[in-house]
mmCIF file with all atom_site columns, C-alpha atoms in Angstrom:
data_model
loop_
_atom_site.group_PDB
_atom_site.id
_atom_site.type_symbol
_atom_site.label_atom_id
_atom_site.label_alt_id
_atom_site.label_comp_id
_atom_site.label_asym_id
_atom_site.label_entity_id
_atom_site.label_seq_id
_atom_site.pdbx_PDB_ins_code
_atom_site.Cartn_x
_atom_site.Cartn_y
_atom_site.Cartn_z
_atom_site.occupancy
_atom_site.B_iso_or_equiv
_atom_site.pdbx_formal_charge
_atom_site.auth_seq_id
_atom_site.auth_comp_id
_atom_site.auth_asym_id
_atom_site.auth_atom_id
_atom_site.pdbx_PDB_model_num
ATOM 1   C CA . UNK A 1 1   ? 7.098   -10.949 15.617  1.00 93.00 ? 1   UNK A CA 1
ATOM 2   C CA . UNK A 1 2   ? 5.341   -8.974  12.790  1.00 94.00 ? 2   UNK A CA 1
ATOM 3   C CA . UNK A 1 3   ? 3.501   -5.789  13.508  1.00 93.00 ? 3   UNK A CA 1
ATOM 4   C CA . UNK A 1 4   ? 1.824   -3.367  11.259  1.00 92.00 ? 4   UNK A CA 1
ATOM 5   C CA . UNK A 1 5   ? 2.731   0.378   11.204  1.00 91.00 ? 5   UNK A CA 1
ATOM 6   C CA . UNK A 1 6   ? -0.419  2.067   10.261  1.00 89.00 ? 6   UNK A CA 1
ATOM 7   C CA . UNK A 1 7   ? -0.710  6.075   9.612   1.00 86.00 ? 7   UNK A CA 1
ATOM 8   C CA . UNK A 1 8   ? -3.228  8.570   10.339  1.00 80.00 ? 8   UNK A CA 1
ATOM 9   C CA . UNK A 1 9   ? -4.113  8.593   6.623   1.00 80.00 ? 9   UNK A CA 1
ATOM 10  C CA . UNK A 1 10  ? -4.889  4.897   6.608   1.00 81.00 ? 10  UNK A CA 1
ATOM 11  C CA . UNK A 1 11  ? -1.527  3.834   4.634   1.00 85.00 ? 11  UNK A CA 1
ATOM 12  C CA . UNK A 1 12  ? 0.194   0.905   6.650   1.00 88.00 ? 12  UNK A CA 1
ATOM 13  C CA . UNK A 1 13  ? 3.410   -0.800  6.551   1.00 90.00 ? 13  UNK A CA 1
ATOM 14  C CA . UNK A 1 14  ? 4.239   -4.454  7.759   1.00 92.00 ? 14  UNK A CA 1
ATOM 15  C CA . UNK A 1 15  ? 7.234   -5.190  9.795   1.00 92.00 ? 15  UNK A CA 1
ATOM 16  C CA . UNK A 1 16  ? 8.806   -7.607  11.825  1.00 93.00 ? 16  UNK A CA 1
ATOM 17  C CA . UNK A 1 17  ? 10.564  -7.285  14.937  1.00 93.00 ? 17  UNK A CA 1
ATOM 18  C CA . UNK A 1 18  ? 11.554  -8.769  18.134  1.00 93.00 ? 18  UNK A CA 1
ATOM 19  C CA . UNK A 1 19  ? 9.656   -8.744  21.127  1.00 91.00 ? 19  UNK A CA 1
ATOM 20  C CA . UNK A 1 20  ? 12.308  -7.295  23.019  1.00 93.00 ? 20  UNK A CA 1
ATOM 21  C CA . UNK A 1 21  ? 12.783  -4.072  20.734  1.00 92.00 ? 21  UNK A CA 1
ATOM 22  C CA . UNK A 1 22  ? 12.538  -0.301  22.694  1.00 93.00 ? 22  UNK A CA 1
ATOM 23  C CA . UNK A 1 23  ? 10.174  2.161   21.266  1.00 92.00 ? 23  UNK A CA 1
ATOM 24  C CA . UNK A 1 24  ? 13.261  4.264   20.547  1.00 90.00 ? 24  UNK A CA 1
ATOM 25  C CA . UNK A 1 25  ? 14.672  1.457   18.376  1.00 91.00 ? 25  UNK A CA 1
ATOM 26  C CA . UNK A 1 26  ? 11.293  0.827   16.737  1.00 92.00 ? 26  UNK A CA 1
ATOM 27  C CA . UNK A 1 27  ? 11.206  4.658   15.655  1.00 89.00 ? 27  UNK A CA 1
ATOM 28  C CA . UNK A 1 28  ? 14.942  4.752   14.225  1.00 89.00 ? 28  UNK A CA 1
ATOM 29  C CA . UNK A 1 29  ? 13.815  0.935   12.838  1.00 90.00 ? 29  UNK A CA 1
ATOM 30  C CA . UNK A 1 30  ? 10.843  2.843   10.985  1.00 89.00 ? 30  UNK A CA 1
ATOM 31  C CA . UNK A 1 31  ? 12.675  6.124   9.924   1.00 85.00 ? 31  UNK A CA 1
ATOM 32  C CA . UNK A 1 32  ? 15.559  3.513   7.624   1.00 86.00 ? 32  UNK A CA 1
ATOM 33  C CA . UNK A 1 33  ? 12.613  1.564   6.546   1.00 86.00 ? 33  UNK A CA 1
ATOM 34  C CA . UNK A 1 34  ? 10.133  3.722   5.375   1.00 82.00 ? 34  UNK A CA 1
ATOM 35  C CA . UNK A 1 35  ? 12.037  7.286   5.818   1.00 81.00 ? 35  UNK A CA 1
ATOM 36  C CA . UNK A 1 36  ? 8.918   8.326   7.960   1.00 81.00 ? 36  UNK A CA 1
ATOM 37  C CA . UNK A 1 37  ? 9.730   10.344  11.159  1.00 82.00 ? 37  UNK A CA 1
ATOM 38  C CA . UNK A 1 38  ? 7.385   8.736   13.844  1.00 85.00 ? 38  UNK A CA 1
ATOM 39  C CA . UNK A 1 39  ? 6.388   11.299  16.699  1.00 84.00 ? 39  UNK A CA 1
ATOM 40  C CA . UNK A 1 40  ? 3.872   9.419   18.604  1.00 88.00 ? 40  UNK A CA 1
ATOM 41  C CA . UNK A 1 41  ? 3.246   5.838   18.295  1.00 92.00 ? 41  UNK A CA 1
ATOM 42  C CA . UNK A 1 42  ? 0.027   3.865   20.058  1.00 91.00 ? 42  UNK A CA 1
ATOM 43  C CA . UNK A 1 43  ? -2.154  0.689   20.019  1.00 89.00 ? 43  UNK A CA 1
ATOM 44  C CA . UNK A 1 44  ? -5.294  -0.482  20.802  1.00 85.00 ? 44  UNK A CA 1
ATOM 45  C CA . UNK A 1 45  ? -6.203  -3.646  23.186  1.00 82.00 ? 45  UNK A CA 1
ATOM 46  C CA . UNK A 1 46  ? -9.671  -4.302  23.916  1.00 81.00 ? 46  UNK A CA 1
ATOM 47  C CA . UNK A 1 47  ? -10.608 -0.943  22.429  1.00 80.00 ? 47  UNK A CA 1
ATOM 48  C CA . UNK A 1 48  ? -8.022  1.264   25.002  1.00 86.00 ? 48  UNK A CA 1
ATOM 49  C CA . UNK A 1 49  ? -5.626  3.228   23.892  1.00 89.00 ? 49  UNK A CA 1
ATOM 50  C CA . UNK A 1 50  ? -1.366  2.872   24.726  1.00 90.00 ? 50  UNK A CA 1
ATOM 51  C CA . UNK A 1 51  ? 0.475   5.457   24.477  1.00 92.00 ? 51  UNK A CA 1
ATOM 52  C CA . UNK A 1 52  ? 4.017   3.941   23.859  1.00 93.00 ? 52  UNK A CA 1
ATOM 53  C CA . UNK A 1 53  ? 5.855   7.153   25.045  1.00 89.00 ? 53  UNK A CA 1
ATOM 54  C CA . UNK A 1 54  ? 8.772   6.010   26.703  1.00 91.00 ? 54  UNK A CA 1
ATOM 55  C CA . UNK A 1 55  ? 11.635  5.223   24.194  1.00 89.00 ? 55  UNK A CA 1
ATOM 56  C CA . UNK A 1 56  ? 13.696  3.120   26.501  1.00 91.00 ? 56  UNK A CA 1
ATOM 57  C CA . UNK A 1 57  ? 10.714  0.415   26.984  1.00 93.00 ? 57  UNK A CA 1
ATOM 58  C CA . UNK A 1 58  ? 10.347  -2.976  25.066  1.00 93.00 ? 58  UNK A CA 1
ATOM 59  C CA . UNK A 1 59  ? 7.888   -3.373  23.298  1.00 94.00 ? 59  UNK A CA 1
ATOM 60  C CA . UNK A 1 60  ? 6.976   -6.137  25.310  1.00 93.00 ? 60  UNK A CA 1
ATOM 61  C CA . UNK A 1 61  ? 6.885   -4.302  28.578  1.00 93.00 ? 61  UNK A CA 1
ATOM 62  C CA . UNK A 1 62  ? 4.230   -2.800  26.898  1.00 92.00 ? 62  UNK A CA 1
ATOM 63  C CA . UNK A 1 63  ? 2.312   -5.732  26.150  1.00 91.00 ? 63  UNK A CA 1
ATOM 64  C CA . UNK A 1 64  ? 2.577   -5.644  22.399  1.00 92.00 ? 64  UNK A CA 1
ATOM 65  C CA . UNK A 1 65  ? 1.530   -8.774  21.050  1.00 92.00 ? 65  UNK A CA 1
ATOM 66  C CA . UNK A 1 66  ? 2.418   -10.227 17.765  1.00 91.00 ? 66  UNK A CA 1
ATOM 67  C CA . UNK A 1 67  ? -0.082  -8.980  14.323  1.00 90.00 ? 67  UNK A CA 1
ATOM 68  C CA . UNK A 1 68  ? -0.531  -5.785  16.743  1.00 90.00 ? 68  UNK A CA 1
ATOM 69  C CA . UNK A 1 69  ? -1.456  -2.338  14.128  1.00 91.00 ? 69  UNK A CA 1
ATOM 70  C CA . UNK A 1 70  ? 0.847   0.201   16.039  1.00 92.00 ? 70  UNK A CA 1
ATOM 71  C CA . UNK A 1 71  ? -0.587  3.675   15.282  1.00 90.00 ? 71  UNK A CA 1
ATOM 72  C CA . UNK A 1 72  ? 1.837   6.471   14.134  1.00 89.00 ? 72  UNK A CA 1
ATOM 73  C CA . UNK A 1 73  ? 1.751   10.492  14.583  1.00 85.00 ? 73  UNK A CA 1
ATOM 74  C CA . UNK A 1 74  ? 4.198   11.912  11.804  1.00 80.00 ? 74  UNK A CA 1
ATOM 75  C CA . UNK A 1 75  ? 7.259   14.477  13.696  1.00 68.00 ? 75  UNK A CA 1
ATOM 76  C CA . UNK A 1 76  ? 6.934   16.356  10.634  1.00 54.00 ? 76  UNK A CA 1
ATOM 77  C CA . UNK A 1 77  ? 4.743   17.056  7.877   1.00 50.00 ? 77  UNK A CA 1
ATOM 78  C CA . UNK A 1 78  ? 5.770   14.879  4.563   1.00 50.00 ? 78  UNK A CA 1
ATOM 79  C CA . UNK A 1 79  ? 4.724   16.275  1.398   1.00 53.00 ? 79  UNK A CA 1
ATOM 80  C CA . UNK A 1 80  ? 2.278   14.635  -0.422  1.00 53.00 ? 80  UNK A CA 1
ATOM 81  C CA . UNK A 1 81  ? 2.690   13.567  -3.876  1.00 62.00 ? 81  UNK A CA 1
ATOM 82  C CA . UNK A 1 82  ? -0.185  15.368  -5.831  1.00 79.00 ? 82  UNK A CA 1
ATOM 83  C CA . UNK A 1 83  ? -3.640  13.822  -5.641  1.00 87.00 ? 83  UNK A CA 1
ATOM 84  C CA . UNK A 1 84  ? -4.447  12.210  -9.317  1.00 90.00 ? 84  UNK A CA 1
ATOM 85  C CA . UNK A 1 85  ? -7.730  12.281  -11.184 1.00 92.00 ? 85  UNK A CA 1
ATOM 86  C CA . UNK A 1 86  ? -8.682  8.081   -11.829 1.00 94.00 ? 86  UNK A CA 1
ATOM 87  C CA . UNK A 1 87  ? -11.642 7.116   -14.378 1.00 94.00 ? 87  UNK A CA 1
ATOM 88  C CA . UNK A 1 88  ? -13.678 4.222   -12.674 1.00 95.00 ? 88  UNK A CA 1
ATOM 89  C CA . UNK A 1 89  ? -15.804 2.876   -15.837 1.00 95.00 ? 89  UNK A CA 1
ATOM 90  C CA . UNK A 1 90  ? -19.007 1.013   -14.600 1.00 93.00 ? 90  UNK A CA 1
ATOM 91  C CA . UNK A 1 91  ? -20.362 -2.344  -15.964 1.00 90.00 ? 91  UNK A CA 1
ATOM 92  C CA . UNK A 1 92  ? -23.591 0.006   -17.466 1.00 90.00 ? 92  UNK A CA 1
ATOM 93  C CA . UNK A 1 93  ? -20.812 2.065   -19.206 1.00 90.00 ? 93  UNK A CA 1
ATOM 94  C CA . UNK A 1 94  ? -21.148 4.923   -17.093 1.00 93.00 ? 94  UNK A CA 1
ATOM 95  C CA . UNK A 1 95  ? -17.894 6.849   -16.680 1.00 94.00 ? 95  UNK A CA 1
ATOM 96  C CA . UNK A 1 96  ? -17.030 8.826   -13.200 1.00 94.00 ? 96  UNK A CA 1
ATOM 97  C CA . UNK A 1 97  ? -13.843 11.062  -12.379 1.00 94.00 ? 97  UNK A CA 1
ATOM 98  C CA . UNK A 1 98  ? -12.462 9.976   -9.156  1.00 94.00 ? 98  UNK A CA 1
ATOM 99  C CA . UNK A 1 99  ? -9.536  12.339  -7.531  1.00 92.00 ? 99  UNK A CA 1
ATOM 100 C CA . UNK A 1 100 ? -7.402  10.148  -4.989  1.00 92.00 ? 100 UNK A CA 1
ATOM 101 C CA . UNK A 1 101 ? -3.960  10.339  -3.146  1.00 88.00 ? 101 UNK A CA 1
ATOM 102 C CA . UNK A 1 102 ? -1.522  7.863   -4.764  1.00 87.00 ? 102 UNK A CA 1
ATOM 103 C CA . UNK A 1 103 ? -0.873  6.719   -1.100  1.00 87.00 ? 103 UNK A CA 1
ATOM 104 C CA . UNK A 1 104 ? -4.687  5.955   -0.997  1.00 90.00 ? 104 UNK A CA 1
ATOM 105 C CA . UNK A 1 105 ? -5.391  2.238   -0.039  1.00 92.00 ? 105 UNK A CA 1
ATOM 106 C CA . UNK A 1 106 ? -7.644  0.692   -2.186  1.00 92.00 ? 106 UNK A CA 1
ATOM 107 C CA . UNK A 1 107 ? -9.745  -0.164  0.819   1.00 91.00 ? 107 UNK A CA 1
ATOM 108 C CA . UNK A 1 108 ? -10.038 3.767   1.403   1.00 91.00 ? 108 UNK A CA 1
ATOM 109 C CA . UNK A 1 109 ? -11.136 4.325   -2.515  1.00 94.00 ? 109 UNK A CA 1
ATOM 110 C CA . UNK A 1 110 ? -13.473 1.316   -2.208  1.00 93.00 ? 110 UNK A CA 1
ATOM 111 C CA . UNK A 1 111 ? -15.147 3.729   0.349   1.00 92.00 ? 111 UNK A CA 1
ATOM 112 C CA . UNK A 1 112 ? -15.240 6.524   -1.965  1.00 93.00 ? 112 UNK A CA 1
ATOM 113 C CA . UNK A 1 113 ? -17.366 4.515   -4.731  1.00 93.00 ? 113 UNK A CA 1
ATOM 114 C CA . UNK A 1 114 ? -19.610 2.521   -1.916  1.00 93.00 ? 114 UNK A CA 1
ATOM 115 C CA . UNK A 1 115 ? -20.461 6.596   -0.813  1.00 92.00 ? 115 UNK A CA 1
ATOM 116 C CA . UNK A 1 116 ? -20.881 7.605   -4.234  1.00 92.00 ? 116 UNK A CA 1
ATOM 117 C CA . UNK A 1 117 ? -22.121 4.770   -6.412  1.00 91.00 ? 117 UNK A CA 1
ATOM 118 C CA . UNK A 1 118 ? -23.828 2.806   -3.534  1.00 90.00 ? 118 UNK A CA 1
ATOM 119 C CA . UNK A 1 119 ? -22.347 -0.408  -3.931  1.00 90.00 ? 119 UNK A CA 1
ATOM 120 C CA . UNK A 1 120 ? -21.101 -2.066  -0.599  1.00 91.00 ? 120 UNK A CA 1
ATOM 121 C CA . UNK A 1 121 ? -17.602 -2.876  -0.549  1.00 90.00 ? 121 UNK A CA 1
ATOM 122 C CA . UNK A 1 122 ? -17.889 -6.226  -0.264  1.00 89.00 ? 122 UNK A CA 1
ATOM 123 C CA . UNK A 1 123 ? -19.256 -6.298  -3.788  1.00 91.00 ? 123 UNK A CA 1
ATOM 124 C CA . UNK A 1 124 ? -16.957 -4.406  -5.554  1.00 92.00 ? 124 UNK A CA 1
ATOM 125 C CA . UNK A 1 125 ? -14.562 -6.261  -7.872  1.00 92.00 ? 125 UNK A CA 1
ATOM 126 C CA . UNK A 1 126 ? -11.841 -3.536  -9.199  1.00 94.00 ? 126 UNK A CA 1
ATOM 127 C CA . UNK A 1 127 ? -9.695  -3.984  -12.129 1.00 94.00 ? 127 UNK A CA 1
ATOM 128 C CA . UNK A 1 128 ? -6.648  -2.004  -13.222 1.00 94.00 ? 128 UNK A CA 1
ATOM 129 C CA . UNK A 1 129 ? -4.548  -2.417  -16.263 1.00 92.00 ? 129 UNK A CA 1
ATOM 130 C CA . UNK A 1 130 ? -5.762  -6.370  -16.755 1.00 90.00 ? 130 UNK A CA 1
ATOM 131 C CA . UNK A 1 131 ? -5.257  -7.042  -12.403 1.00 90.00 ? 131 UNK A CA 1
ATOM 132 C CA . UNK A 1 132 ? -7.891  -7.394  -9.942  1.00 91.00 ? 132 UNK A CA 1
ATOM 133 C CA . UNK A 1 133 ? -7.135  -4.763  -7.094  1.00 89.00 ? 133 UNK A CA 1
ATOM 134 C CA . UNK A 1 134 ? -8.212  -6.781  -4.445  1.00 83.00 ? 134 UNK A CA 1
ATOM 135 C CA . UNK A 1 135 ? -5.160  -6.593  -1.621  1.00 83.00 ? 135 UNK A CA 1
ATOM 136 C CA . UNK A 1 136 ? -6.995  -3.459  0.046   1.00 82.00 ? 136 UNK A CA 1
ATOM 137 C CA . UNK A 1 137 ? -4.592  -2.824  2.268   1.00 83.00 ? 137 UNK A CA 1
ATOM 138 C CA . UNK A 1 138 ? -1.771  -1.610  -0.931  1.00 87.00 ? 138 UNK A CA 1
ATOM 139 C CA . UNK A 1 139 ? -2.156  1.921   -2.368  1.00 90.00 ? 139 UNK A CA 1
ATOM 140 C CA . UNK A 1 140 ? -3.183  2.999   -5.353  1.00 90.00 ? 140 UNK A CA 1
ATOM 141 C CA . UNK A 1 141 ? 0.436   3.734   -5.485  1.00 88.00 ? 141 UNK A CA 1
ATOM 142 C CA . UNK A 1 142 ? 1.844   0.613   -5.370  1.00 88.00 ? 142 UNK A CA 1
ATOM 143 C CA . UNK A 1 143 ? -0.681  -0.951  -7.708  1.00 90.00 ? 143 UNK A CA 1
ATOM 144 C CA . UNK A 1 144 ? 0.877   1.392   -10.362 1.00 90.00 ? 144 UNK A CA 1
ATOM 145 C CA . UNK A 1 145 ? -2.736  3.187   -10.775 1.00 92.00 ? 145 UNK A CA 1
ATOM 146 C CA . UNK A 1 146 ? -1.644  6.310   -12.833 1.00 90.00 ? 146 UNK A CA 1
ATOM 147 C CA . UNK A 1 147 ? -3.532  10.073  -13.568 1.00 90.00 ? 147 UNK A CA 1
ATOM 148 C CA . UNK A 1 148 ? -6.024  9.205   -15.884 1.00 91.00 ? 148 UNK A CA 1
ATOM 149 C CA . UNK A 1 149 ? -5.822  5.438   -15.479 1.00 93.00 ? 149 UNK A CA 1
ATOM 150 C CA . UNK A 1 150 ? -9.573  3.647   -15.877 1.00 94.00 ? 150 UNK A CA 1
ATOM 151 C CA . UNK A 1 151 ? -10.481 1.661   -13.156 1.00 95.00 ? 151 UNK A CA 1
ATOM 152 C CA . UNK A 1 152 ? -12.565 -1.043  -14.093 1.00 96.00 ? 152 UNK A CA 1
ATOM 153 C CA . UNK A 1 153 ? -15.721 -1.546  -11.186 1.00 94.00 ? 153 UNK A CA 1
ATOM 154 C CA . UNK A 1 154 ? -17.617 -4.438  -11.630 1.00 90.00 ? 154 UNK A CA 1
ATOM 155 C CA . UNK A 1 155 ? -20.528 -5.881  -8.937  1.00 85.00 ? 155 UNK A CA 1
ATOM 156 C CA . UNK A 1 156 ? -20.161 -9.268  -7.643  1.00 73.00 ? 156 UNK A CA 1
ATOM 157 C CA . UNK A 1 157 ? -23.419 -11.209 -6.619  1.00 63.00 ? 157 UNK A CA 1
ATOM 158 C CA . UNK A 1 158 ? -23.955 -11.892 -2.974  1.00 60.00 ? 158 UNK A CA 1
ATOM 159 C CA . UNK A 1 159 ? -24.343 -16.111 -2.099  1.00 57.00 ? 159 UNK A CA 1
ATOM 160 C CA . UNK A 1 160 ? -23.943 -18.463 -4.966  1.00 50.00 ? 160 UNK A CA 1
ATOM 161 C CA . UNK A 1 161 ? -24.894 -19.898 -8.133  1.00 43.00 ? 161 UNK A CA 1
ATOM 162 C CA . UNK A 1 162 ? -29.166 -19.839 -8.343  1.00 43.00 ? 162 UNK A CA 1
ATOM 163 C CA . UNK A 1 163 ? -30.302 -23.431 -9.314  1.00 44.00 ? 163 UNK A CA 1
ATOM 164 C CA . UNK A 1 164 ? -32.474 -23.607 -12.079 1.00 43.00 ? 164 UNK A CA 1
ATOM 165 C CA . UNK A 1 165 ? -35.595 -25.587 -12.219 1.00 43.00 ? 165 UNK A CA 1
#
């Protein structure tokens, strides 16, 4: 079944695994896959939290369903690859400095220009390097976004085409 393997920090991982898996396997399973040291690891149903705290349980026996986002507590504290200053040029030409963490999703930097610019997410059409970043769930990271890179924000129009008359 897949799962997602979500962080604190918003930066997720897919996986896939079978049902019958133990927490402790799904821990070692994450450590050779990402080389992330999980502590703690949870998940929401119905808007309660599980703790999945005992390493010798299935996943399963704790109800884990398939597409579940398993939340993850770090054992120790990774260091950070130093946050980057991005130039997000507007369509009106304006120019705005934007610092970010290279393991930023683009859905969490979407954020940052909704709370600054004012545009809703939803309208926000981001282009880097001649791609559309629109796969919010990747970092800025993976989508090669670089110190100094321009970020190209451009609104899209809520509904459709307007008929003329």
């Amino acid at each position: 079944m897949d799962i997602t393997i979500t962080l604190l920090d918003g930066e997720s991982h897919p996986l896939t695994v079978d049902p019958g898996t133990t927490v402790g396997s799904l821990k070692h399973l994450i450590l050779q896959s990402f080389k992330l040291s999980p502590d703690k690891l949870s998940y929401d149903i119905e808007g309660q939290k599980i703790n999945l705290n005992d390493d010798t349980r299935s996943l399963s026996a704790y109800g884990v369903p398939a597409g579940a986002n398993i939340l993850m507590l770090l054992k120790e504290h990774r260091s950070e690859p130093t946050d980057i200053v991005i130039i997000l040029r507007m369509e009106n030409g304006q120019i705005h400095n934007y610092t970010v963490r290279p393991r930023e999703t683009v859905a969490g930097f979407k954020l940052k220009v909704q709370q600054r610019e004012g545009l809703a997410v939803d309208l926000q059409s981001l282009m880097y390097e001649g791609h559309r970043l629109n796969c919010e769930s990747r970092t800025m990271e993976s989508c090669n976004v670089r110190a100094g890179g321009i970020i190209f924000l451009s609104s899209r129009l809520r509904g459709g085409w307007k008929a003329s008359s």
